[in-house]
JSON list of C-alpha atoms in Angstrom, two decimals:
[
{"chain": "A", "resi": 17, "resn": "UNK", "atom": "CA", "xyz": [126.32, 124.64, 118.06]},
{"chain": "A", "resi": 18, "resn": "UNK", "atom": "CA", "xyz": [129.23, 124.44, 115.54]},
{"chain": "A", "resi": 19, "resn": "UNK", "atom": "CA", "xyz": [128.69, 126.75, 112.24]},
{"chain": "A", "resi": 20, "resn": "UNK", "atom": "CA", "xyz": [126.71, 125.25, 109.31]},
{"chain": "A", "resi": 21, "resn": "UNK", "atom": "CA", "xyz": [129.01, 123.80, 106.77]},
{"chain": "A", "resi": 22, "resn": "UNK", "atom": "CA", "xyz": [128.11, 125.31, 103.61]},
{"chain": "A", "resi": 23, "resn": "UNK", "atom": "CA", "xyz": [129.69, 124.76, 100.10]},
{"chain": "A", "resi": 24, "resn": "UNK", "atom": "CA", "xyz": [129.01, 125.60, 96.68]},
{"chain": "A", "resi": 25, "resn": "UNK", "atom": "CA", "xyz": [127.06, 123.52, 94.38]},
{"chain": "A", "resi": 26, "resn": "UNK", "atom": "CA", "xyz": [130.71, 123.14, 92.41]},
{"chain": "A", "resi": 27, "resn": "UNK", "atom": "CA", "xyz": [132.28, 121.65, 95.67]},
{"chain": "A", "resi": 28, "resn": "UNK", "atom": "CA", "xyz": [129.66, 119.27, 96.51]},
{"chain": "A", "resi": 29, "resn": "UNK", "atom": "CA", "xyz": [129.42, 118.13, 92.91]},
{"chain": "A", "resi": 30, "resn": "UNK", "atom": "CA", "xyz": [133.09, 117.36, 92.92]},
{"chain": "A", "resi": 31, "resn": "UNK", "atom": "CA", "xyz": [133.33, 115.74, 96.45]},
{"chain": "A", "resi": 32, "resn": "UNK", "atom": "CA", "xyz": [130.42, 113.50, 95.91]},
{"chain": "A", "resi": 33, "resn": "UNK", "atom": "CA", "xyz": [129.20, 110.70, 93.40]},
{"chain": "A", "resi": 34, "resn": "UNK", "atom": "CA", "xyz": [126.44, 111.61, 91.21]},
{"chain": "A", "resi": 35, "resn": "UNK", "atom": "CA", "xyz": [124.03, 109.36, 93.40]},
{"chain": "A", "resi": 36, "resn": "UNK", "atom": "CA", "xyz": [125.21, 110.71, 96.87]},
{"chain": "A", "resi": 37, "resn": "UNK", "atom": "CA", "xyz": [124.99, 114.14, 95.16]},
{"chain": "A", "resi": 38, "resn": "UNK", "atom": "CA", "xyz": [121.51, 113.60, 93.94]},
{"chain": "A", "resi": 39, "resn": "UNK", "atom": "CA", "xyz": [120.33, 112.12, 97.01]},
{"chain": "A", "resi": 40, "resn": "UNK", "atom": "CA", "xyz": [121.92, 114.62, 99.71]},
{"chain": "A", "resi": 41, "resn": "UNK", "atom": "CA", "xyz": [121.95, 117.70, 97.90]},
{"chain": "A", "resi": 42, "resn": "UNK", "atom": "CA", "xyz": [118.81, 117.29, 95.60]},
{"chain": "A", "resi": 43, "resn": "UNK", "atom": "CA", "xyz": [116.66, 115.49, 97.87]},
{"chain": "A", "resi": 44, "resn": "UNK", "atom": "CA", "xyz": [116.32, 112.41, 95.88]},
{"chain": "A", "resi": 45, "resn": "UNK", "atom": "CA", "xyz": [115.92, 108.91, 97.05]},
{"chain": "A", "resi": 46, "resn": "UNK", "atom": "CA", "xyz": [117.87, 105.64, 95.88]},
{"chain": "A", "resi": 47, "resn": "UNK", "atom": "CA", "xyz": [116.12, 102.85, 94.76]},
{"chain": "A", "resi": 48, "resn": "UNK", "atom": "CA", "xyz": [115.11, 100.21, 97.77]},
{"chain": "A", "resi": 49, "resn": "UNK", "atom": "CA", "xyz": [117.18, 97.47, 97.99]},
{"chain": "A", "resi": 50, "resn": "UNK", "atom": "CA", "xyz": [120.18, 98.64, 95.82]},
{"chain": "A", "resi": 51, "resn": "UNK", "atom": "CA", "xyz": [122.75, 99.76, 98.07]},
{"chain": "A", "resi": 52, "resn": "UNK", "atom": "CA", "xyz": [125.20, 97.70, 100.38]},
{"chain": "A", "resi": 53, "resn": "UNK", "atom": "CA", "xyz": [123.03, 97.57, 103.67]},
{"chain": "A", "resi": 54, "resn": "UNK", "atom": "CA", "xyz": [126.62, 97.55, 105.53]},
{"chain": "A", "resi": 55, "resn": "UNK", "atom": "CA", "xyz": [128.10, 94.77, 107.50]},
{"chain": "A", "resi": 56, "resn": "UNK", "atom": "CA", "xyz": [127.34, 94.01, 111.19]},
{"chain": "A", "resi": 57, "resn": "UNK", "atom": "CA", "xyz": [129.38, 94.92, 113.86]},
{"chain": "A", "resi": 58, "resn": "UNK", "atom": "CA", "xyz": [130.29, 97.89, 115.99]},
{"chain": "A", "resi": 59, "resn": "UNK", "atom": "CA", "xyz": [130.39, 101.19, 113.98]},
{"chain": "A", "resi": 60, "resn": "UNK", "atom": "CA", "xyz": [129.46, 104.57, 113.91]},
{"chain": "A", "resi": 61, "resn": "UNK", "atom": "CA", "xyz": [127.60, 105.85, 110.56]},
{"chain": "A", "resi": 62, "resn": "UNK", "atom": "CA", "xyz": [128.61, 109.37, 109.61]},
{"chain": "A", "resi": 63, "resn": "UNK", "atom": "CA", "xyz": [127.12, 112.05, 106.90]},
{"chain": "A", "resi": 64, "resn": "UNK", "atom": "CA", "xyz": [129.05, 111.24, 103.37]},
{"chain": "A", "resi": 65, "resn": "UNK", "atom": "CA", "xyz": [128.91, 115.04, 102.67]},
{"chain": "A", "resi": 66, "resn": "UNK", "atom": "CA", "xyz": [130.55, 116.37, 105.85]},
{"chain": "A", "resi": 67, "resn": "UNK", "atom": "CA", "xyz": [131.51, 113.31, 108.15]},
{"chain": "A", "resi": 68, "resn": "UNK", "atom": "CA", "xyz": [129.50, 114.26, 111.12]},
{"chain": "A", "resi": 69, "resn": "UNK", "atom": "CA", "xyz": [128.35, 111.08, 113.27]},
{"chain": "A", "resi": 70, "resn": "UNK", "atom": "CA", "xyz": [124.92, 110.47, 112.54]},
{"chain": "A", "resi": 71, "resn": "UNK", "atom": "CA", "xyz": [123.92, 107.06, 113.63]},
{"chain": "A", "resi": 72, "resn": "UNK", "atom": "CA", "xyz": [125.40, 104.17, 115.80]},
{"chain": "A", "resi": 73, "resn": "UNK", "atom": "CA", "xyz": [125.47, 100.42, 114.41]},
{"chain": "A", "resi": 74, "resn": "UNK", "atom": "CA", "xyz": [123.95, 99.32, 118.05]},
{"chain": "A", "resi": 75, "resn": "UNK", "atom": "CA", "xyz": [120.49, 101.35, 116.88]},
{"chain": "A", "resi": 76, "resn": "UNK", "atom": "CA", "xyz": [120.58, 99.85, 113.32]},
{"chain": "A", "resi": 77, "resn": "UNK", "atom": "CA", "xyz": [117.97, 97.14, 112.65]},
{"chain": "A", "resi": 78, "resn": "UNK", "atom": "CA", "xyz": [116.23, 95.42, 109.61]},
{"chain": "A", "resi": 79, "resn": "UNK", "atom": "CA", "xyz": [113.20, 96.97, 108.69]},
{"chain": "A", "resi": 80, "resn": "UNK", "atom": "CA", "xyz": [112.61, 95.10, 105.52]},
{"chain": "A", "resi": 81, "resn": "UNK", "atom": "CA", "xyz": [112.17, 98.63, 103.61]},
{"chain": "A", "resi": 82, "resn": "UNK", "atom": "CA", "xyz": [114.96, 98.46, 101.56]},
{"chain": "A", "resi": 83, "resn": "UNK", "atom": "CA", "xyz": [116.91, 101.09, 103.00]},
{"chain": "A", "resi": 84, "resn": "UNK", "atom": "CA", "xyz": [119.25, 100.75, 106.33]},
{"chain": "A", "resi": 85, "resn": "UNK", "atom": "CA", "xyz": [116.86, 101.67, 109.43]},
{"chain": "A", "resi": 86, "resn": "UNK", "atom": "CA", "xyz": [117.90, 102.91, 112.86]},
{"chain": "A", "resi": 87, "resn": "UNK", "atom": "CA", "xyz": [115.89, 103.73, 115.97]},
{"chain": "A", "resi": 88, "resn": "UNK", "atom": "CA", "xyz": [117.95, 106.85, 117.05]},
{"chain": "A", "resi": 89, "resn": "UNK", "atom": "CA", "xyz": [120.72, 109.00, 116.04]},
{"chain": "A", "resi": 90, "resn": "UNK", "atom": "CA", "xyz": [123.58, 109.29, 118.13]},
{"chain": "A", "resi": 91, "resn": "UNK", "atom": "CA", "xyz": [122.22, 112.62, 119.37]},
{"chain": "A", "resi": 92, "resn": "UNK", "atom": "CA", "xyz": [119.00, 114.72, 119.15]},
{"chain": "A", "resi": 93, "resn": "UNK", "atom": "CA", "xyz": [121.60, 117.32, 117.57]},
{"chain": "A", "resi": 94, "resn": "UNK", "atom": "CA", "xyz": [123.02, 115.39, 115.16]},
{"chain": "A", "resi": 95, "resn": "UNK", "atom": "CA", "xyz": [119.87, 115.36, 112.43]},
{"chain": "A", "resi": 96, "resn": "UNK", "atom": "CA", "xyz": [117.32, 117.87, 111.86]},
{"chain": "A", "resi": 97, "resn": "UNK", "atom": "CA", "xyz": [113.83, 117.55, 110.51]},
{"chain": "A", "resi": 98, "resn": "UNK", "atom": "CA", "xyz": [111.58, 118.86, 108.10]},
{"chain": "A", "resi": 99, "resn": "UNK", "atom": "CA", "xyz": [108.02, 118.46, 106.51]},
{"chain": "A", "resi": 100, "resn": "UNK", "atom": "CA", "xyz": [108.16, 116.43, 103.18]},
{"chain": "A", "resi": 101, "resn": "UNK", "atom": "CA", "xyz": [105.03, 116.72, 101.03]},
{"chain": "A", "resi": 102, "resn": "UNK", "atom": "CA", "xyz": [105.97, 115.32, 97.87]},
{"chain": "A", "resi": 103, "resn": "UNK", "atom": "CA", "xyz": [104.62, 112.26, 96.30]},
{"chain": "A", "resi": 104, "resn": "UNK", "atom": "CA", "xyz": [101.18, 113.52, 97.59]},
{"chain": "A", "resi": 105, "resn": "UNK", "atom": "CA", "xyz": [101.72, 112.49, 100.99]},
{"chain": "A", "resi": 106, "resn": "UNK", "atom": "CA", "xyz": [102.93, 114.10, 104.10]},
{"chain": "A", "resi": 107, "resn": "UNK", "atom": "CA", "xyz": [106.13, 112.66, 105.72]},
{"chain": "A", "resi": 108, "resn": "UNK", "atom": "CA", "xyz": [109.05, 113.95, 108.06]},
{"chain": "A", "resi": 109, "resn": "UNK", "atom": "CA", "xyz": [112.61, 114.22, 105.97]},
{"chain": "A", "resi": 110, "resn": "UNK", "atom": "CA", "xyz": [115.85, 113.90, 108.06]},
{"chain": "A", "resi": 111, "resn": "UNK", "atom": "CA", "xyz": [119.01, 116.02, 107.26]},
{"chain": "A", "resi": 112, "resn": "UNK", "atom": "CA", "xyz": [122.23, 116.30, 108.62]},
{"chain": "A", "resi": 113, "resn": "UNK", "atom": "CA", "xyz": [122.38, 119.29, 111.36]},
{"chain": "A", "resi": 114, "resn": "UNK", "atom": "CA", "xyz": [125.83, 120.09, 110.24]},
{"chain": "A", "resi": 115, "resn": "UNK", "atom": "CA", "xyz": [125.52, 120.53, 106.56]},
{"chain": "A", "resi": 116, "resn": "UNK", "atom": "CA", "xyz": [121.70, 119.87, 105.54]},
{"chain": "A", "resi": 117, "resn": "UNK", "atom": "CA", "xyz": [122.28, 117.03, 103.45]},
{"chain": "A", "resi": 118, "resn": "UNK", "atom": "CA", "xyz": [119.29, 115.02, 102.82]},
{"chain": "A", "resi": 119, "resn": "UNK", "atom": "CA", "xyz": [119.50, 111.70, 104.71]},
{"chain": "A", "resi": 120, "resn": "UNK", "atom": "CA", "xyz": [115.75, 109.96, 104.38]},
{"chain": "A", "resi": 121, "resn": "UNK", "atom": "CA", "xyz": [112.78, 110.06, 106.45]},
{"chain": "A", "resi": 122, "resn": "UNK", "atom": "CA", "xyz": [111.54, 109.15, 110.01]},
{"chain": "A", "resi": 123, "resn": "UNK", "atom": "CA", "xyz": [108.37, 106.98, 110.56]},
{"chain": "A", "resi": 124, "resn": "UNK", "atom": "CA", "xyz": [106.56, 106.35, 114.07]},
{"chain": "A", "resi": 125, "resn": "UNK", "atom": "CA", "xyz": [106.57, 102.40, 113.12]},
{"chain": "A", "resi": 126, "resn": "UNK", "atom": "CA", "xyz": [110.01, 101.59, 114.93]},
{"chain": "A", "resi": 127, "resn": "UNK", "atom": "CA", "xyz": [111.07, 99.37, 117.45]},
{"chain": "A", "resi": 128, "resn": "UNK", "atom": "CA", "xyz": [111.34, 99.95, 121.06]},
{"chain": "A", "resi": 129, "resn": "UNK", "atom": "CA", "xyz": [112.76, 101.85, 122.81]},
{"chain": "A", "resi": 130, "resn": "UNK", "atom": "CA", "xyz": [111.65, 104.73, 120.66]},
{"chain": "A", "resi": 131, "resn": "UNK", "atom": "CA", "xyz": [109.26, 103.33, 118.29]},
{"chain": "A", "resi": 132, "resn": "UNK", "atom": "CA", "xyz": [110.71, 105.31, 115.45]},
{"chain": "A", "resi": 133, "resn": "UNK", "atom": "CA", "xyz": [112.50, 104.16, 112.10]},
{"chain": "A", "resi": 134, "resn": "UNK", "atom": "CA", "xyz": [115.47, 106.46, 110.63]},
{"chain": "A", "resi": 135, "resn": "UNK", "atom": "CA", "xyz": [114.87, 104.99, 106.91]},
{"chain": "A", "resi": 136, "resn": "UNK", "atom": "CA", "xyz": [118.21, 106.42, 105.67]},
{"chain": "A", "resi": 137, "resn": "UNK", "atom": "CA", "xyz": [119.76, 106.43, 102.18]},
{"chain": "A", "resi": 138, "resn": "UNK", "atom": "CA", "xyz": [122.59, 104.23, 102.17]},
{"chain": "A", "resi": 139, "resn": "UNK", "atom": "CA", "xyz": [124.48, 106.40, 99.70]},
{"chain": "A", "resi": 140, "resn": "UNK", "atom": "CA", "xyz": [124.38, 109.16, 102.13]},
{"chain": "A", "resi": 141, "resn": "UNK", "atom": "CA", "xyz": [126.17, 107.30, 105.08]},
{"chain": "A", "resi": 142, "resn": "UNK", "atom": "CA", "xyz": [130.02, 106.41, 105.27]},
{"chain": "A", "resi": 143, "resn": "UNK", "atom": "CA", "xyz": [130.29, 103.48, 107.81]},
{"chain": "A", "resi": 144, "resn": "UNK", "atom": "CA", "xyz": [133.22, 103.74, 110.39]},
{"chain": "A", "resi": 145, "resn": "UNK", "atom": "CA", "xyz": [134.03, 100.44, 111.82]},
{"chain": "A", "resi": 146, "resn": "UNK", "atom": "CA", "xyz": [135.15, 100.38, 115.46]},
{"chain": "A", "resi": 147, "resn": "UNK", "atom": "CA", "xyz": [136.94, 97.51, 117.60]},
{"chain": "A", "resi": 148, "resn": "UNK", "atom": "CA", "xyz": [134.30, 95.51, 119.34]}
]
């Protein structure tokens, strides 16, 4: 595994928009239905902080929850998970394995084949279209 990407708070603030900084570095959540849900078509979604590939458009689905949703990451090593007990509930937080950016949460109510719903803040992702 590659070395973790580590930057100072000032470096992250300079690189990211205010909302992207709040979401990825301070574990905030963008409001539902406020981020462009990205156009359809072949693409890879990467971390807005470090550029690591996280999700493939082929695993994206409309969960109706107000955030981009995927049923699996590009690889098991692409994302990490931790327990989140904020807001008086127990959830599984998802973060970028390369830079620890907060991405969103994963829930066990997704479609086959995994049954998982990676509910990801759109501002935490950068879409890279591919020729289809």
